[in-house]
Amino acid sequence: MKLLNIRLKPKFMLVFCSLMLFSVVTVLATSVYVFRQYEEELYRNTSQFLNMSIDSIEQELSAVDKTSAYVVTGDVVQDILRDPVLDFSTREPVYPFGRAYLSLNDLLLNHYGRLPYVLSAAVCVNGKSLGIGDAYALEAALIEELTLEASKGGGRPVLHESGGRLFYVRSIVSMREMNMRPIGLLALQIDLQRIVSDSLKSRENLNYQPEIVIFSKNGGLLFTSFTEAGEEFRVQPAENGYRVCRLEGRDYFVSYATHSAFGMSYAMYLPFDSVARSLRLLRTLTFVAAVLVMLVNTLFCSKLVSQIIQQFNVLVTKMRLFQAGRYEELDRYRSDNRKDEVGYLNRSFDKMAGDVKRLVEENYLTKIAVQEAQLKSLQNQIDPHFLFNILQTINWKAKTGKQEEISHITEALGKILRYTLYKKETLVPLREELEIVEGYVSIQKYRYGERLSVLIETPKKWGGAMIPPMALQNLAENSIKHALENMLEPCVIRIGAGESGDELLLFVEDNGPGIDEDTLKKLENPAGADEGIGLINIRKRLSLLLGERYTLRVYNTGRGTRAELLLPKPGDEKGR
């Protein structure tokens, strides 16, 4: 209770403790940034180390390449391979072939015997190989395979792996002919394992053991320092970069490099556990601590803020009830026991709501009395011209001795007067209104004869629709006044009903000359117009009795005038 009664400002000061959430998020974001920077720094160091190793490997291969370019274009190789006397398939004739072999052997031994990374060097012609080292161990199928790979290089050297051995192959073409005809193949077996091992000698000073995987230009696996090269090691890098992957139960930091004069791609694997174990533990602890702090702060602030805004929610609820006019429910949300600012707001609102409720009740009763008087006045208005015309008709019929017609007219007029003067309801069923309209029409037919024809086409199912008394009669009277009295041919008046969405559309339509535009404008904007009998009367009664939604619309159709009353459907007909 003491917490509820302290002032509002200290409460919101406590809410500001939720800023700790922001601080925790900031710490987490900073930690992620630091870890990311560490990974990038590790990548830079690894990339630098990898580039140094690549430079060392590429230098050794470049030395082999330079020597090979000299060998395949030199006079010794060119003269021997272009000698038409020598048959490399049969090694005949013996003496010239032996002399050529010694020259070729001395050349290869002189250039490649001093290179520690060349295991064998051979010149291959017609499926046969001549050279040093294991040159004679090259099978015809292997020579054919190497020749095919060399042809794909377009004259450039190609590194090709076959049977666990890496070969440097290069086509030998005739340098003394313009067509550059292939005349042989230079095949060197390269000890890539030794090259890589020598390039990584500096790793002995590191506390971790990097591994290297080398891919060929076409994506083949040329070399891996892993003991078992699984599928994970066969992912050829598409560009320079790094990633962290898990292989054989261990996490590795992998750095990729694709820059190579021989089209090779390199990947260096660092055991991530050995270089980042403490960092990963720190990152895990940081995240766990941050999550726990966030949960505790969230629960505390949620409870505290809930206590603060609870009474604001009560005040909002009371405002909504007040807006909806449900004043009787406001007493259920009183807050007389609170002593802070929220309690003061609630008590002030309760007092204001009570005063407004009292004023509304007083003004409402006054307004109801005024509206009832206004409705009664509007309902009792009858066009004096209508009464005068009926009396004239009765007088004319009396002079001609038509007592039966006088009786019918008098009876219909009596019903209309009784309906108008003694009907207390503000709304009547449509079926009763139609009876009065039929009586009114019968009187007018005695007066106009065949010049007037009235068709009532209202379905019986709409008989229960409620309508202001005399509204339909006034519309029929308006049609006779503005149509029949202003035309020579017979006047036809149609009275019907239809559906318009969820409402009932009652219409009275004639074939007269129509209403002039000035009169229509006065009907649409009745301010300043005479408040008499007729369409303005009907529109006002509809507004007072049924609401602004239900109204009267009058317009010219081009073939006459149409008046439409929008009314609510009978309760049992809605939704059909």
XYZ file of C-alpha atoms in Angstrom, residues 45-443:
399
model
C 46.875 -13.028 -39.272
C 45.918 -16.366 -40.798
C 45.627 -14.823 -44.237
C 49.084 -13.280 -43.851
C 50.520 -16.604 -42.780
C 48.704 -18.367 -45.627
C 49.948 -15.818 -48.155
C 53.501 -16.348 -46.956
C 53.090 -20.078 -47.424
C 51.494 -19.560 -50.840
C 54.360 -17.303 -51.916
C 56.839 -19.966 -50.868
C 54.959 -22.707 -52.749
C 54.450 -20.537 -55.810
C 58.159 -19.601 -55.877
C 59.198 -23.239 -55.976
C 56.677 -23.998 -58.699
C 57.756 -20.885 -60.603
C 61.379 -22.131 -60.484
C 60.245 -25.414 -61.997
C 58.180 -23.537 -64.582
C 61.054 -21.272 -65.659
C 63.407 -24.233 -66.034
C 60.747 -26.144 -67.988
C 60.248 -23.254 -70.382
C 63.984 -23.272 -71.113
C 64.093 -27.054 -71.548
C 61.124 -27.417 -73.956
C 62.328 -24.569 -76.176
C 66.037 -25.452 -76.087
C 67.951 -26.818 -79.064
C 68.656 -30.178 -77.433
C 65.028 -31.171 -76.970
C 63.935 -29.571 -80.235
C 66.675 -31.360 -82.267
C 66.097 -34.766 -80.671
C 62.306 -34.740 -81.007
C 62.410 -33.412 -84.584
C 65.108 -35.878 -85.728
C 63.394 -38.035 -88.415
C 65.927 -40.831 -87.967
C 65.014 -41.607 -84.357
C 62.132 -43.955 -83.648
C 61.103 -43.549 -80.007
C 58.693 -46.471 -80.198
C 61.408 -49.046 -81.035
C 64.382 -47.008 -79.762
C 66.097 -47.497 -83.141
C 68.653 -46.989 -84.528
C 70.540 -47.990 -81.415
C 73.619 -45.817 -81.619
C 71.917 -42.510 -82.566
C 69.149 -43.198 -80.081
C 71.665 -43.936 -77.293
C 73.521 -40.723 -78.036
C 70.221 -38.777 -78.017
C 69.203 -40.428 -74.772
C 72.490 -39.439 -73.079
C 72.104 -35.865 -74.255
C 68.508 -35.706 -73.021
C 69.414 -37.399 -69.741
C 72.282 -34.941 -69.139
C 69.974 -32.005 -69.915
C 67.238 -33.130 -67.493
C 69.755 -34.087 -64.815
C 71.527 -30.771 -65.156
C 68.310 -28.742 -64.784
C 66.143 -30.861 -62.486
C 68.671 -32.949 -60.584
C 69.398 -29.949 -58.383
C 65.722 -29.176 -57.679
C 64.775 -30.999 -54.446
C 61.072 -30.967 -55.217
C 61.231 -32.734 -58.629
C 61.033 -36.503 -58.092
C 61.292 -37.394 -61.775
C 61.576 -35.656 -65.133
C 60.593 -37.262 -68.389
C 60.127 -36.403 -72.030
C 57.299 -38.475 -73.498
C 56.948 -39.312 -77.182
C 54.609 -41.886 -78.778
C 53.641 -43.361 -75.420
C 57.270 -43.791 -74.311
C 59.122 -41.813 -71.641
C 62.811 -40.884 -71.365
C 64.333 -39.106 -68.405
C 65.602 -39.247 -64.845
C 64.211 -40.551 -61.611
C 61.126 -42.746 -62.017
C 60.620 -41.598 -65.594
C 60.549 -45.168 -66.888
C 57.716 -46.008 -64.446
C 55.250 -43.895 -66.467
C 52.742 -46.252 -68.049
C 51.356 -45.681 -71.505
C 47.871 -45.004 -70.046
C 49.314 -42.401 -67.680
C 51.272 -40.773 -70.528
C 48.070 -40.582 -72.576
C 46.215 -39.048 -69.616
C 48.945 -36.456 -69.073
C 49.058 -35.653 -72.782
C 45.308 -35.014 -72.793
C 45.560 -32.706 -69.781
C 48.441 -30.808 -71.348
C 46.436 -30.250 -74.528
C 43.691 -28.609 -72.426
C 46.225 -26.062 -71.157
C 46.538 -24.416 -74.549
C 50.322 -24.374 -74.425
C 50.482 -23.370 -70.754
C 51.755 -25.746 -68.035
C 49.174 -27.788 -66.131
C 49.278 -29.300 -62.635
C 47.502 -32.651 -62.636
C 47.000 -35.169 -59.839
C 46.822 -38.870 -60.737
C 47.045 -41.864 -58.444
C 48.180 -39.793 -55.507
C 51.032 -38.237 -57.533
C 51.231 -34.614 -58.711
C 52.573 -33.971 -62.205
C 53.668 -30.801 -63.883
C 52.976 -31.374 -67.585
C 53.702 -29.192 -70.568
C 53.335 -29.754 -74.276
C 56.513 -29.574 -76.353
C 55.819 -27.915 -79.678
C 58.055 -27.421 -82.678
C 59.595 -23.990 -82.413
C 60.896 -24.052 -85.988
C 57.518 -24.351 -87.665
C 54.778 -21.765 -87.843
C 51.994 -24.235 -86.968
C 53.394 -24.972 -83.474
C 52.900 -28.728 -83.969
C 53.067 -30.808 -80.741
C 56.099 -33.087 -80.875
C 56.254 -34.368 -77.308
C 55.405 -33.895 -73.639
C 57.438 -32.812 -70.638
C 56.204 -34.528 -67.449
C 57.644 -33.671 -64.043
C 56.564 -35.414 -60.853
C 56.410 -32.771 -58.094
C 56.875 -33.509 -54.386
C 54.134 -31.104 -53.219
C 54.124 -32.668 -49.754
C 57.701 -31.553 -49.222
C 57.090 -28.109 -50.685
C 54.175 -27.521 -48.297
C 56.095 -28.910 -45.318
C 59.060 -26.634 -45.979
C 56.784 -23.619 -46.448
C 55.197 -24.259 -43.050
C 58.396 -24.614 -41.065
C 57.532 -21.471 -39.137
C 54.502 -23.240 -37.622
C 56.862 -25.002 -35.203
C 56.926 -21.763 -33.210
C 53.122 -21.617 -32.971
C 50.938 -23.128 -30.256
C 48.604 -24.559 -32.897
C 49.094 -26.722 -35.965
C 47.558 -25.330 -39.180
C 46.524 -27.626 -41.994
C 46.586 -26.776 -45.717
C 44.348 -28.001 -48.545
C 45.187 -27.160 -52.172
C 42.734 -27.343 -55.081
C 43.524 -27.418 -58.784
C 42.199 -24.969 -61.336
C 39.310 -27.280 -62.267
C 38.371 -27.913 -58.640
C 40.207 -31.182 -58.046
C 41.924 -31.883 -54.730
C 45.686 -31.603 -55.297
C 46.940 -31.816 -51.752
C 45.712 -32.021 -48.153
C 47.732 -32.242 -44.978
C 44.839 -33.946 -43.205
C 45.293 -37.642 -42.666
C 41.753 -38.363 -43.887
C 40.379 -36.083 -46.567
C 36.625 -36.257 -46.170
C 33.993 -34.500 -48.213
C 34.207 -31.382 -46.042
C 37.732 -30.741 -47.335
C 36.586 -30.836 -50.958
C 34.752 -27.499 -50.825
C 36.683 -25.371 -53.279
C 36.811 -21.652 -52.284
C 35.241 -19.285 -54.797
C 36.905 -16.156 -53.410
C 39.142 -14.945 -50.628
C 37.527 -15.019 -47.196
C 37.041 -17.105 -44.082
C 34.486 -19.134 -42.161
C 34.218 -21.318 -39.063
C 33.293 -24.961 -39.633
C 33.175 -28.158 -37.613
C 35.165 -31.135 -38.914
C 35.773 -34.478 -37.258
C 34.367 -33.208 -33.961
C 36.538 -30.078 -33.886
C 35.922 -26.450 -34.818
C 38.236 -24.966 -37.427
C 38.857 -21.423 -38.527
C 39.261 -21.662 -42.321
C 41.001 -18.983 -44.374
C 40.695 -19.092 -48.174
C 42.946 -17.666 -50.903
C 42.422 -17.894 -54.646
C 45.312 -15.833 -56.040
C 47.732 -18.175 -57.791
C 49.771 -18.008 -60.973
C 48.944 -21.671 -61.568
C 45.178 -21.309 -60.999
C 45.255 -23.124 -57.660
C 43.116 -22.336 -54.616
C 44.300 -22.638 -51.023
C 42.545 -23.264 -47.734
C 44.270 -23.112 -44.341
C 42.542 -24.774 -41.379
C 43.338 -23.585 -37.852
C 41.998 -25.542 -34.866
C 39.640 -22.929 -33.484
C 39.380 -24.587 -30.076
C 43.069 -24.125 -29.382
C 43.188 -20.442 -30.367
C 39.832 -19.262 -29.058
C 38.813 -21.583 -26.223
C 39.039 -18.913 -23.525
C 37.386 -16.348 -25.774
C 34.451 -18.667 -26.487
C 34.047 -19.390 -22.783
C 34.025 -15.654 -22.073
C 31.466 -15.092 -24.821
C 29.214 -17.830 -23.424
C 29.418 -16.445 -19.900
C 28.713 -12.937 -21.177
C 25.603 -14.037 -23.009
C 24.309 -16.115 -20.088
C 24.851 -13.257 -17.627
C 23.210 -10.781 -19.991
C 20.167 -13.011 -20.456
C 19.780 -13.509 -16.691
C 20.087 -9.764 -16.019
C 17.549 -9.023 -18.738
C 15.067 -11.542 -17.344
C 15.363 -10.218 -13.785
C 15.059 -6.607 -14.932
C 12.145 -7.415 -17.201
C 10.197 -9.141 -14.416
C 10.916 -6.362 -11.902
C 10.106 -3.514 -14.270
C 7.029 -5.316 -15.566
C 5.595 -5.624 -12.072
C 6.506 -2.067 -11.142
C 5.116 -0.524 -14.329
C 1.962 -2.618 -14.010
C 1.321 -1.137 -10.562
C 1.876 2.357 -11.921
C -0.300 2.123 -15.008
C -3.061 0.057 -13.424
C -4.945 3.122 -12.274
C -4.338 4.850 -15.582
C -6.067 1.880 -17.210
C -8.945 2.307 -14.762
C -9.168 5.975 -15.714
C -9.160 5.076 -19.435
C -11.931 2.531 -18.808
C -14.029 5.154 -17.054
C -13.476 7.586 -19.928
C -14.691 4.991 -22.408
C -17.769 4.266 -20.303
C -18.388 7.982 -20.038
C -18.035 8.383 -23.810
C -20.496 5.535 -24.361
C -22.998 7.126 -21.962
C -22.870 4.213 -19.477
C -22.788 6.499 -16.436
C -24.323 3.917 -14.102
C -21.155 1.727 -14.375
C -18.689 4.426 -13.322
C -19.180 3.786 -9.598
C -17.556 0.350 -9.985
C -14.175 2.012 -10.700
C -13.890 4.591 -7.927
C -10.425 5.199 -6.394
C -11.128 7.075 -3.169
C -8.358 5.241 -1.277
C -5.477 6.533 -3.411
C -3.644 9.660 -2.278
C -1.233 10.263 -5.154
C -1.684 12.124 -8.445
C -3.476 9.194 -10.087
C -6.003 9.127 -7.257
C -6.535 12.873 -7.642
C -7.155 12.442 -11.400
C -9.670 9.663 -10.760
C -11.565 11.610 -8.102
C -11.649 14.723 -10.320
C -12.950 12.699 -13.234
C -15.615 11.078 -11.029
C -16.822 14.509 -9.924
C -16.841 15.838 -13.484
C -18.695 12.730 -14.716
C -21.336 13.178 -11.995
C -21.871 16.818 -12.925
C -22.110 16.002 -16.625
C -24.517 13.148 -15.940
C -26.801 15.469 -14.005
C -26.709 18.136 -16.732
C -27.298 15.533 -19.445
C -30.327 14.168 -17.665
C -31.781 17.648 -17.240
C -31.076 18.672 -20.851
C -32.248 15.324 -22.170
C -35.649 15.615 -20.538
C -36.004 19.143 -21.876
C -34.983 18.064 -25.367
C -37.401 15.137 -25.318
C -40.254 17.433 -24.408
C -39.324 19.869 -27.195
C -39.002 17.059 -29.743
C -42.345 15.556 -28.758
C -44.016 18.935 -29.171
C -42.263 19.453 -32.508
C -43.233 16.008 -33.739
C -46.818 16.521 -32.707
C -46.872 19.830 -34.522
C -45.394 18.325 -37.666
C -47.664 15.321 -37.533
C -50.828 17.389 -37.218
C -50.041 19.632 -40.161
C -52.502 19.144 -43.024
C -52.457 21.031 -46.268
C -55.418 23.494 -46.155
C -55.580 23.383 -49.947
C -56.314 19.677 -49.679
C -59.283 20.295 -47.371
C -60.525 23.165 -49.531
C -60.364 21.039 -52.686
C -62.267 18.153 -51.010
C -64.976 20.499 -49.807
C -65.243 21.916 -53.329
C -65.549 18.380 -54.670
C -68.284 17.518 -52.133
C -70.131 20.717 -53.019
C -69.916 19.919 -56.739
C -71.114 16.349 -56.171
C -74.004 17.604 -53.999
C -75.189 19.957 -56.761
C -75.174 17.056 -59.213
C -77.040 14.814 -56.782
C -74.393 12.119 -56.393
C -75.141 11.180 -52.796
C -73.283 7.816 -52.891
C -70.060 9.423 -54.064
C -70.469 12.162 -51.443
C -70.821 9.398 -48.852
C -67.653 7.661 -50.004
C -65.693 10.943 -50.047
C -66.939 11.919 -46.616
C -66.125 8.492 -45.187
C -62.578 8.559 -46.623
C -62.050 12.115 -45.393
C -63.220 11.116 -41.924
C -60.727 8.289 -41.802
C -57.934 10.638 -42.833
C -58.879 13.258 -40.228
C -59.252 10.636 -37.502
C -55.891 9.130 -38.475
C -54.223 12.538 -38.387
C -55.802 14.030 -35.272
C -56.148 11.029 -32.984
C -53.189 8.823 -33.959
C -50.806 9.077 -30.977
C -48.002 6.853 -32.324
C -44.981 8.576 -33.827
C -44.442 5.612 -36.167
C -47.113 3.438 -37.761
C -46.955 0.199 -39.791
C -46.739 0.625 -43.536
C -49.955 -1.338 -44.046
C -51.947 1.280 -42.067
C -50.309 4.104 -44.018
C -51.253 2.361 -47.272
C -54.926 2.246 -46.184
C -54.899 6.031 -45.697
C -53.187 6.469 -49.079
C -55.871 4.325 -50.741
C -58.591 6.478 -49.119
C -56.826 9.640 -50.240
C -56.445 8.303 -53.784
C -60.136 7.347 -53.925
C -61.079 10.950 -53.035
